[in-house]
Amino acid sequence: MMTTEEEVQIIKDAVDTYGFESQRKILQEECAELIVAASHYDRGRPGAYDNFLEELADVDIMISQMIYALQGNIDVWKEQKLTRLKGKIEKYRKEQQ
C-alpha cells in the first residue's frame, strides 16, 4: 500500500507537470464519469459497484490536486457544510418520530 507521503507527492507532481487548467478539465471529466457510474449503480448494472468505487477514487484524487493547486483550505467550508448537514439530520430524525 502506498504511503500518505507518496500519495501527496504524486498529487503535487501531477499538477506541477500537467498544470492547473489541464487537471481542472480532467476533474470535470471525472465528475461526469462519476455521475454516469452512480446512475449505473442505481440501475443495478453488472459491475456497477466496482465502477462506482473506481470513479469515486478518481474524483477524490482530482479534488486533492485542485486543493493543492489552489493552495486552498477547505476546512472552514467543510465545517459550515457539516454543521448544516447535522442540523438537517436532526430535523429529519425528529420528523420521523
N, CA, C and O of each residue as an XYZ file, in Angstrom:
388
protein
N       0.840     -1.184      0.000
C       0.000      0.000      0.000
C       0.884      1.246      0.000
O       1.946      1.276      0.621
N       0.427      2.251     -0.698
C       1.172      3.492     -0.842
C       1.082      4.313      0.445
O       0.037      4.344      1.096
N       2.170      4.968      0.803
C       2.159      5.828      1.983
C       1.496      7.162      1.655
O       1.377      7.541      0.490
N       1.075      7.853      2.684
C       0.476      9.176      2.513
C       1.461     10.126      1.844
O       1.078     10.932      0.996
N       2.717     10.028      2.223
C       3.739     10.896      1.636
C       3.862     10.640      0.135
O       4.011     11.579     -0.647
N       3.801      9.368     -0.267
C       3.873      9.041     -1.693
C       2.657      9.597     -2.435
O       2.786     10.145     -3.530
N       1.491      9.454     -1.838
C       0.266      9.979     -2.452
C       0.361     11.485     -2.651
O       0.059     11.994     -3.730
N       0.778     12.194     -1.614
C       0.896     13.653     -1.681
C       1.885     14.060     -2.765
O       1.641     15.018     -3.498
N       2.996     13.345     -2.872
C       3.998     13.685     -3.886
C       3.445     13.485     -5.295
O       3.706     14.297     -6.183
N       2.692     12.422     -5.503
C       2.097     12.183     -6.816
C       1.083     13.274     -7.156
O       1.025     13.742     -8.293
N       0.282     13.676     -6.165
C      -0.700     14.760     -6.356
C       0.033     16.029     -6.807
O      -0.355     16.665     -7.787
N       1.082     16.383     -6.088
C       1.855     17.590     -6.423
C       2.494     17.460     -7.799
O       2.445     18.394     -8.599
N       3.089     16.311     -8.074
C       3.765     16.104     -9.356
C       2.789     16.213    -10.524
O       3.137     16.753    -11.574
N       1.574     15.706    -10.349
C       0.589     15.774    -11.432
C       0.263     17.214    -11.782
O       0.262     17.585    -12.956
N      -0.015     18.029    -10.770
C      -0.351     19.435    -11.015
C       0.861     20.188    -11.558
O       0.742     20.972    -12.499
N       2.010     19.948    -10.967
C       3.225     20.649    -11.399
C       3.631     20.249    -12.819
O       4.207     21.057    -13.547
N       3.338     19.019    -13.215
C       3.713     18.526    -14.541
C       2.720     18.946    -15.613
O       3.112     19.442    -16.670
N       1.435     18.747    -15.341
C       0.412     18.976    -16.365
C      -0.245     20.353    -16.286
O      -0.821     20.821    -17.268
N      -0.164     20.994    -15.139
C      -0.734     22.327    -14.982
C      -2.163     22.295    -14.447
O      -2.887     21.307    -14.573
N      -2.526     23.407    -13.853
C      -3.837     23.536    -13.224
C      -4.975     23.373    -14.217
O      -5.904     22.601    -13.980
N      -4.907     24.097    -15.329
C      -6.031     24.078    -16.285
C      -6.294     22.672    -16.805
O      -7.444     22.243    -16.897
N      -5.239     21.964    -17.142
C      -5.386     20.598    -17.637
C      -6.038     19.704    -16.584
O      -6.958     18.945    -16.890
N      -5.569     19.796    -15.370
C      -6.097     18.942    -14.306
C      -7.519     19.351    -13.912
O      -8.325     18.503    -13.530
N      -7.827     20.643    -14.003
C      -9.195     21.087    -13.726
C     -10.159     20.508    -14.748
O     -11.263     20.092    -14.397
N      -9.752     20.480    -16.000
C     -10.594     19.888    -17.037
C     -10.789     18.389    -16.801
O     -11.875     17.849    -17.011
N      -9.730     17.739    -16.368
C      -9.847     16.309    -16.067
C     -10.785     16.099    -14.884
O     -11.541     15.127    -14.861
N     -10.747     16.997    -13.901
C     -11.701     16.908    -12.788
C     -13.126     16.937    -13.318
O     -13.962     16.141    -12.891
N     -13.408     17.841    -14.241
C     -14.755     17.918    -14.818
C     -15.130     16.593    -15.482
O     -16.242     16.097    -15.298
N     -14.209     16.024    -16.248
C     -14.468     14.753    -16.916
C     -14.724     13.637    -15.906
O     -15.639     12.829    -16.070
N     -13.906     13.609    -14.867
C     -14.060     12.563    -13.849
C     -15.386     12.711    -13.099
O     -16.018     11.715    -12.747
N     -15.799     13.946    -12.858
C     -17.097     14.167    -12.210
C     -18.231     13.652    -13.089
O     -19.188     13.057    -12.593
N     -18.122     13.882    -14.384
C     -19.137     13.382    -15.312
C     -19.165     11.856    -15.312
O     -20.237     11.250    -15.329
N     -17.989     11.240    -15.292
C     -17.917      9.785    -15.252
C     -18.513      9.245    -13.951
O     -19.141      8.186    -13.945
N     -18.316      9.973    -12.852
C     -18.904      9.567    -11.581
C     -20.424      9.626    -11.634
O     -21.099      8.751    -11.092
N     -20.956     10.638    -12.275
C     -22.409     10.756    -12.417
C     -22.964      9.556    -13.184
O     -23.985      8.983    -12.803
N     -22.289      9.186    -14.258
C     -22.727      8.032    -15.044
C     -22.624      6.758    -14.208
O     -23.538      5.934    -14.215
N     -21.520      6.597    -13.491
C     -21.329      5.404    -12.658
C     -22.405      5.321    -11.575
O     -22.893      4.233    -11.270
N     -22.773      6.454    -10.998
C     -23.826      6.465     -9.973
C     -25.159      6.038    -10.582
O     -25.923      5.302     -9.957
N     -25.433      6.492    -11.782
C     -26.658      6.114    -12.474
C     -26.677      4.614    -12.757
O     -27.699      3.957    -12.564
N     -25.562      4.080    -13.209
C     -25.474      2.638    -13.479
C     -25.640      1.830    -12.193
O     -26.273      0.774    -12.187
N     -25.067      2.337    -11.114
C     -25.214      1.678     -9.808
C     -26.687      1.649     -9.402
O     -27.192      0.624     -8.944
N     -27.371      2.782     -9.573
C     -28.790      2.860     -9.220
C     -29.625      1.855    -10.005
O     -30.605      1.315     -9.493
N     -29.229      1.611    -11.247
C     -29.992      0.701    -12.094
C     -29.541     -0.744    -11.974
O     -30.090     -1.628    -12.633
N     -28.542     -0.986    -11.133
C     -28.111     -2.356    -10.878
C     -27.348     -3.011    -12.016
O     -27.392     -4.231    -12.173
N     -26.663     -2.228    -12.796
C     -25.877     -2.792    -13.904
C     -24.760     -3.681    -13.367
O     -24.187     -3.387    -12.318
N     -24.449     -4.758    -14.070
C     -23.334     -5.625    -13.652
C     -22.027     -4.835    -13.596
O     -21.718     -4.071    -14.512
N     -21.275     -5.017    -12.539
C     -20.001     -4.327    -12.372
C     -20.116     -2.889    -11.910
O     -19.110     -2.195    -11.767
N     -21.338     -2.440    -11.676
C     -21.542     -1.030    -11.339
C     -20.954     -0.659     -9.981
O     -20.480      0.463     -9.802
N     -20.977     -1.571     -9.037
C     -20.450     -1.282     -7.699
C     -18.964     -0.928     -7.788
O     -18.534      0.108     -7.281
N     -18.181     -1.804     -8.440
C     -16.747     -1.549     -8.560
C     -16.467     -0.299     -9.382
O     -15.566      0.471     -9.049
N     -17.226     -0.089    -10.451
C     -17.040      1.096    -11.280
C     -17.338      2.366    -10.495
O     -16.640      3.370    -10.641
N     -18.373      2.321     -9.664
C     -18.723      3.469     -8.828
C     -17.570      3.800     -7.882
O     -17.195      4.963     -7.735
N     -17.011      2.772     -7.243
C     -15.875      2.994     -6.344
C     -14.664      3.539     -7.102
O     -13.966      4.426     -6.611
N     -14.421      3.007     -8.294
C     -13.302      3.478     -9.103
C     -13.450      4.956     -9.439
O     -12.490      5.720     -9.336
N     -14.647      5.355     -9.838
C     -14.874      6.757    -10.195
C     -14.810      7.662     -8.969
O     -14.360      8.803     -9.062
N     -15.259      7.157     -7.819
C     -15.098      7.928     -6.580
C     -13.618      8.178     -6.298
O     -13.234      9.275     -5.895
N     -12.795      7.161     -6.512
C     -11.348      7.313     -6.302
C     -10.769      8.355     -7.253
O      -9.966      9.195     -6.847
N     -11.178      8.300     -8.523
C     -10.688      9.281     -9.497
C     -11.033     10.705     -9.079
O     -10.185     11.597     -9.123
N     -12.270     10.910     -8.677
C     -12.703     12.255     -8.279
C     -11.981     12.693     -7.009
O     -11.600     13.857     -6.885
N     -11.793     11.788     -6.082
C     -11.071     12.107     -4.845
C      -9.643     12.570     -5.154
O      -9.164     13.547     -4.578
N      -8.977     11.872     -6.053
C      -7.616     12.237     -6.442
C      -7.599     13.605     -7.111
O      -6.726     14.428     -6.832
N      -8.552     13.845     -7.986
C      -8.594     15.129     -8.687
C      -8.916     16.275     -7.737
O      -8.374     17.371     -7.881
N      -9.792     16.029     -6.770
C     -10.090     17.065     -5.780
C      -8.832     17.410     -4.985
O      -8.562     18.579     -4.710
N      -8.074     16.392     -4.622
C      -6.817     16.641     -3.903
C      -5.871     17.497     -4.739
O      -5.179     18.366     -4.208
N      -5.842     17.250     -6.049
C      -4.992     18.057     -6.919
C      -5.462     19.510     -6.956
O      -4.640     20.426     -6.956
N      -6.762     19.724     -6.986
C      -7.288     21.088     -7.033
C      -6.988     21.830     -5.734
O      -6.627     23.006     -5.760
N      -7.135     21.159     -4.619
C      -6.832     21.793     -3.334
C      -5.361     22.184     -3.281
O      -5.021     23.275     -2.822
N      -4.492     21.297     -3.748
C      -3.061     21.609     -3.799
C      -2.804     22.795     -4.730
O      -2.101     23.736     -4.362
N      -3.369     22.747     -5.923
C      -3.113     23.789     -6.925
C      -3.598     25.149     -6.471
O      -2.942     26.163     -6.708
N      -4.736     25.167     -5.825
C      -5.317     26.440     -5.380
C      -4.757     26.890     -4.034
O      -5.056     27.984     -3.555
N      -3.940     26.028     -3.434
C      -3.415     26.303     -2.093
C      -4.565     26.653     -1.156
O      -4.455     27.521     -0.290
N      -5.660     25.949     -1.361
C      -6.877     26.254     -0.619
C      -7.012     25.448      0.652
O      -6.526     24.323      0.769
N      -7.677     26.055      1.577
C      -8.030     25.376      2.819
C      -9.543     25.278      2.822
O     -10.238     26.282      2.977
N     -10.050     24.072      2.652
C     -11.495     23.895      2.576
C     -12.106     23.551      3.933
O     -13.309     23.310      4.034
N     -11.275     23.528      4.974
C     -11.771     23.131      6.292
C     -12.900     24.025      6.794
O     -13.859     23.534      7.388
N     -12.794     25.334      6.561
C     -13.852     26.254      7.002
C     -15.158     25.911      6.277
O     -16.225     25.848      6.888
N     -15.050     25.691      4.965
C     -16.236     25.351      4.184
C     -16.808     24.009      4.612
O     -18.024     23.855      4.729
N     -15.931     23.037      4.846
C     -16.399     21.714      5.271
C     -17.129     21.804      6.611
O     -18.168     21.173      6.803
N     -16.581     22.589      7.528
C     -17.225     22.726      8.831
C     -18.616     23.345      8.690
O     -19.569     22.892      9.324
N     -18.726     24.381      7.858
C     -20.035     25.005      7.642
C     -21.018     24.007      7.030
O     -22.168     23.916      7.459
N     -20.561     23.269      6.038
C     -21.433     22.307      5.357
C     -21.816     21.156      6.274
O     -22.960     20.701      6.250
N     -20.879     20.683      7.077
C     -21.186     19.596      8.014
C     -22.125     20.054      9.121
O     -22.997     19.300      9.552
N     -21.947     21.280      9.577
C     -22.861     21.823     10.584
C     -24.272     21.910     10.022
O     -25.237     21.560     10.702
N     -24.395     22.375      8.782
C     -25.701     22.445      8.141
C     -26.302     21.057      7.954
O     -27.496     20.855      8.175
N     -25.476     20.108      7.548
C     -25.943     18.725      7.377
C     -26.394     18.131      8.707
O     -27.405     17.431      8.767
N     -25.653     18.406      9.758
C     -26.033     17.923     11.088
C     -27.417     18.432     11.471
O     -28.235     17.677     11.996
N     -27.679     19.704     11.211
C     -28.993     20.276     11.502
C     -30.094     19.602     10.695
O     -31.173     19.327     11.219
N     -29.824     19.336      9.426
C     -30.805     18.665      8.577
C     -31.093     17.252      9.071
O     -32.242     16.808      9.071
N     -30.033     16.544      9.495
C     -30.208     15.191     10.018
C     -31.066     15.215     11.277
O     -31.987     14.411     11.422
N     -30.766     16.134     12.181
C     -31.533     16.240     13.424
C     -32.996     16.551     13.136
O     -33.890     15.965     13.746
N     -33.242     17.471     12.207
C     -34.611     17.816     11.839
C     -35.327     16.611     11.239
O     -36.478     16.340     11.579
N     -34.661     15.900     10.362
C     -35.245     14.730      9.720
C     -35.600     13.667     10.753
O     -36.689     13.095     10.716
N     -34.686     13.408     11.665
C     -34.924     12.392     12.696
C     -36.113     12.756     13.587
O     -36.904     11.889     13.958
N     -36.234     14.036     13.929
C     -37.371     14.479     14.732
C     -38.679     14.274     13.987
O     -39.678     13.851     14.569
N     -38.666     14.577     12.694
C     -39.868     14.419     11.877
C     -40.261     12.951     11.720
O     -41.434     12.644     11.510
N     -39.306     12.058     11.818
C     -39.565     10.618     11.655
C     -40.115      9.961     12.911
O     -40.599      8.830     12.862
N     -40.042     10.659     14.028
C     -40.506     10.081     15.305
C     -42.007     10.146     15.422
O     -42.568      9.708     16.427
